[in-house]
Amino acid sequence: MNETLAEADIKTVPIGIRMPHMNSIMERWVQSCRHELLDRCLLWNERHLRYALREYEHFYNQRRAYQGLNQAAPLRPSRTRSKTLTASPT
């Protein structure tokens, strides 16, 4: 398997010993990328694919809403936090 990847100039990086959740994190990212990007785009060549993946990565990390952050993006404050900060004390 590693020989096949090496022929395609793909470097394998083993995960850490005490990181069992890393595989599930990558599986979730790949699944999100497929459903939100690749299933909805017509890609013309490798250059276009790389551009689309860079744009999706930027969107995924900086603008996409996350349930764990109360539907806020990582760089955007959550709705409940902004309401509590602006609400007057009663």
PDB file of C-alpha atoms in Angstrom:
ATOM      1  CA  MET A   1       0.000   0.000   0.000  1.00  0.00           C
ATOM      2  CA  ASN A   2       2.752   2.480   0.925  1.00  0.00           C
ATOM      3  CA  GLU A   3       4.606   1.677  -2.294  1.00  0.00           C
ATOM      4  CA  THR A   4       1.522   2.544  -4.347  1.00  0.00           C
ATOM      5  CA  LEU A   5       1.123   5.845  -2.540  1.00  0.00           C
ATOM      6  CA  ALA A   6       4.828   6.620  -2.885  1.00  0.00           C
ATOM      7  CA  GLU A   7       4.599   6.098  -6.653  1.00  0.00           C
ATOM      8  CA  ALA A   8       1.880   8.768  -6.747  1.00  0.00           C
ATOM      9  CA  ASP A   9       4.083  11.144  -4.680  1.00  0.00           C
ATOM     10  CA  ILE A  10       1.806  10.832  -1.641  1.00  0.00           C
ATOM     11  CA  LYS A  11       3.539  10.822   1.722  1.00  0.00           C
ATOM     12  CA  THR A  12       1.913   8.693   4.420  1.00  0.00           C
ATOM     13  CA  VAL A  13       1.835  10.150   7.909  1.00  0.00           C
ATOM     14  CA  PRO A  14       1.022   7.689  10.703  1.00  0.00           C
ATOM     15  CA  ILE A  15      -1.229   8.962  13.470  1.00  0.00           C
ATOM     16  CA  GLY A  16       0.005   9.258  17.027  1.00  0.00           C
ATOM     17  CA  ILE A  17      -0.166   6.337  19.417  1.00  0.00           C
ATOM     18  CA  ARG A  18      -2.598   7.960  21.835  1.00  0.00           C
ATOM     19  CA  MET A  19      -4.838   9.655  19.247  1.00  0.00           C
ATOM     20  CA  PRO A  20      -7.647   7.205  18.451  1.00  0.00           C
ATOM     21  CA  HIS A  21     -10.120   9.993  17.669  1.00  0.00           C
ATOM     22  CA  MET A  22      -7.988  11.443  14.859  1.00  0.00           C
ATOM     23  CA  ASN A  23      -9.340   8.942  12.340  1.00  0.00           C
ATOM     24  CA  SER A  24     -12.936   9.890  13.139  1.00  0.00           C
ATOM     25  CA  ILE A  25     -12.116  13.602  12.786  1.00  0.00           C
ATOM     26  CA  MET A  26     -10.680  13.058   9.316  1.00  0.00           C
ATOM     27  CA  GLU A  27     -13.571  10.800   8.319  1.00  0.00           C
ATOM     28  CA  ARG A  28     -16.001  13.568   9.289  1.00  0.00           C
ATOM     29  CA  TRP A  29     -14.024  16.165   7.299  1.00  0.00           C
ATOM     30  CA  VAL A  30     -13.916  13.946   4.217  1.00  0.00           C
ATOM     31  CA  GLN A  31     -17.634  13.206   4.503  1.00  0.00           C
ATOM     32  CA  SER A  32     -18.461  16.917   4.852  1.00  0.00           C
ATOM     33  CA  CYS A  33     -16.200  17.774   1.917  1.00  0.00           C
ATOM     34  CA  ARG A  34     -17.883  15.180  -0.285  1.00  0.00           C
ATOM     35  CA  HIS A  35     -21.444  16.172   0.598  1.00  0.00           C
ATOM     36  CA  GLU A  36     -20.979  19.947   0.666  1.00  0.00           C
ATOM     37  CA  LEU A  37     -18.456  20.396  -2.152  1.00  0.00           C
ATOM     38  CA  LEU A  38     -17.645  17.466  -4.397  1.00  0.00           C
ATOM     39  CA  ASP A  39     -21.215  16.215  -4.861  1.00  0.00           C
ATOM     40  CA  ARG A  40     -22.309  19.712  -5.938  1.00  0.00           C
ATOM     41  CA  CYS A  41     -19.466  20.826  -8.221  1.00  0.00           C
ATOM     42  CA  LEU A  42     -18.306  19.981 -11.691  1.00  0.00           C
ATOM     43  CA  LEU A  43     -14.521  20.051 -11.548  1.00  0.00           C
ATOM     44  CA  TRP A  44     -12.576  20.465 -14.781  1.00  0.00           C
ATOM     45  CA  ASN A  45      -9.043  19.441 -13.855  1.00  0.00           C
ATOM     46  CA  GLU A  46      -6.620  18.984 -10.969  1.00  0.00           C
ATOM     47  CA  ARG A  47      -5.910  22.714 -10.754  1.00  0.00           C
ATOM     48  CA  HIS A  48      -9.622  23.472 -10.391  1.00  0.00           C
ATOM     49  CA  LEU A  49      -9.969  20.695  -7.783  1.00  0.00           C
ATOM     50  CA  ARG A  50      -7.094  22.100  -5.717  1.00  0.00           C
ATOM     51  CA  TYR A  51      -8.595  25.605  -5.881  1.00  0.00           C
ATOM     52  CA  ALA A  52     -12.018  24.320  -4.816  1.00  0.00           C
ATOM     53  CA  LEU A  53     -10.501  22.356  -1.922  1.00  0.00           C
ATOM     54  CA  ARG A  54      -8.553  25.432  -0.706  1.00  0.00           C
ATOM     55  CA  GLU A  55     -11.719  27.533  -0.796  1.00  0.00           C
ATOM     56  CA  TYR A  56     -13.722  24.827   0.985  1.00  0.00           C
ATOM     57  CA  GLU A  57     -11.033  24.455   3.657  1.00  0.00           C
ATOM     58  CA  HIS A  58     -11.159  28.210   4.292  1.00  0.00           C
ATOM     59  CA  PHE A  59     -14.973  28.081   4.495  1.00  0.00           C
ATOM     60  CA  TYR A  60     -14.961  24.990   6.736  1.00  0.00           C
ATOM     61  CA  ASN A  61     -12.476  26.433   9.225  1.00  0.00           C
ATOM     62  CA  GLN A  62     -13.599  30.054   9.346  1.00  0.00           C
ATOM     63  CA  ARG A  63     -17.183  30.579   8.173  1.00  0.00           C
ATOM     64  CA  ARG A  64     -19.145  27.329   8.561  1.00  0.00           C
ATOM     65  CA  ALA A  65     -21.601  27.148  11.468  1.00  0.00           C
ATOM     66  CA  TYR A  66     -20.869  24.480  14.084  1.00  0.00           C
ATOM     67  CA  GLN A  67     -23.464  22.909  16.407  1.00  0.00           C
ATOM     68  CA  GLY A  68     -20.889  22.684  19.197  1.00  0.00           C
ATOM     69  CA  LEU A  69     -20.439  26.462  19.006  1.00  0.00           C
ATOM     70  CA  ASN A  70     -24.193  27.177  19.068  1.00  0.00           C
ATOM     71  CA  GLN A  71     -24.355  27.593  15.267  1.00  0.00           C
ATOM     72  CA  ALA A  72     -21.500  30.111  15.251  1.00  0.00           C
ATOM     73  CA  ALA A  73     -18.410  29.919  13.099  1.00  0.00           C
ATOM     74  CA  PRO A  74     -15.094  29.596  14.935  1.00  0.00           C
ATOM     75  CA  LEU A  75     -14.241  33.263  14.272  1.00  0.00           C
ATOM     76  CA  ARG A  76     -17.767  34.581  14.862  1.00  0.00           C
ATOM     77  CA  PRO A  77     -19.341  34.999  18.334  1.00  0.00           C
ATOM     78  CA  SER A  78     -22.253  32.732  19.175  1.00  0.00           C
ATOM     79  CA  ARG A  79     -25.789  34.117  19.274  1.00  0.00           C
ATOM     80  CA  THR A  80     -26.446  33.379  22.945  1.00  0.00           C
ATOM     81  CA  ARG A  81     -23.146  34.809  24.073  1.00  0.00           C
ATOM     82  CA  SER A  82     -23.742  38.069  22.204  1.00  0.00           C
ATOM     83  CA  LYS A  83     -27.270  38.312  23.672  1.00  0.00           C
ATOM     84  CA  THR A  84     -26.002  37.850  27.203  1.00  0.00           C
ATOM     85  CA  LEU A  85     -23.250  40.405  26.726  1.00  0.00           C
ATOM     86  CA  THR A  86     -25.603  43.061  25.359  1.00  0.00           C
ATOM     87  CA  ALA A  87     -28.546  42.369  27.678  1.00  0.00           C
ATOM     88  CA  SER A  88     -29.041  44.784  30.534  1.00  0.00           C
ATOM     89  CA  PRO A  89     -28.941  43.331  34.053  1.00  0.00           C
ATOM     90  CA  THR A  90     -32.333  42.867  35.688  1.00  0.00           C
TER      91      THR A  90
END
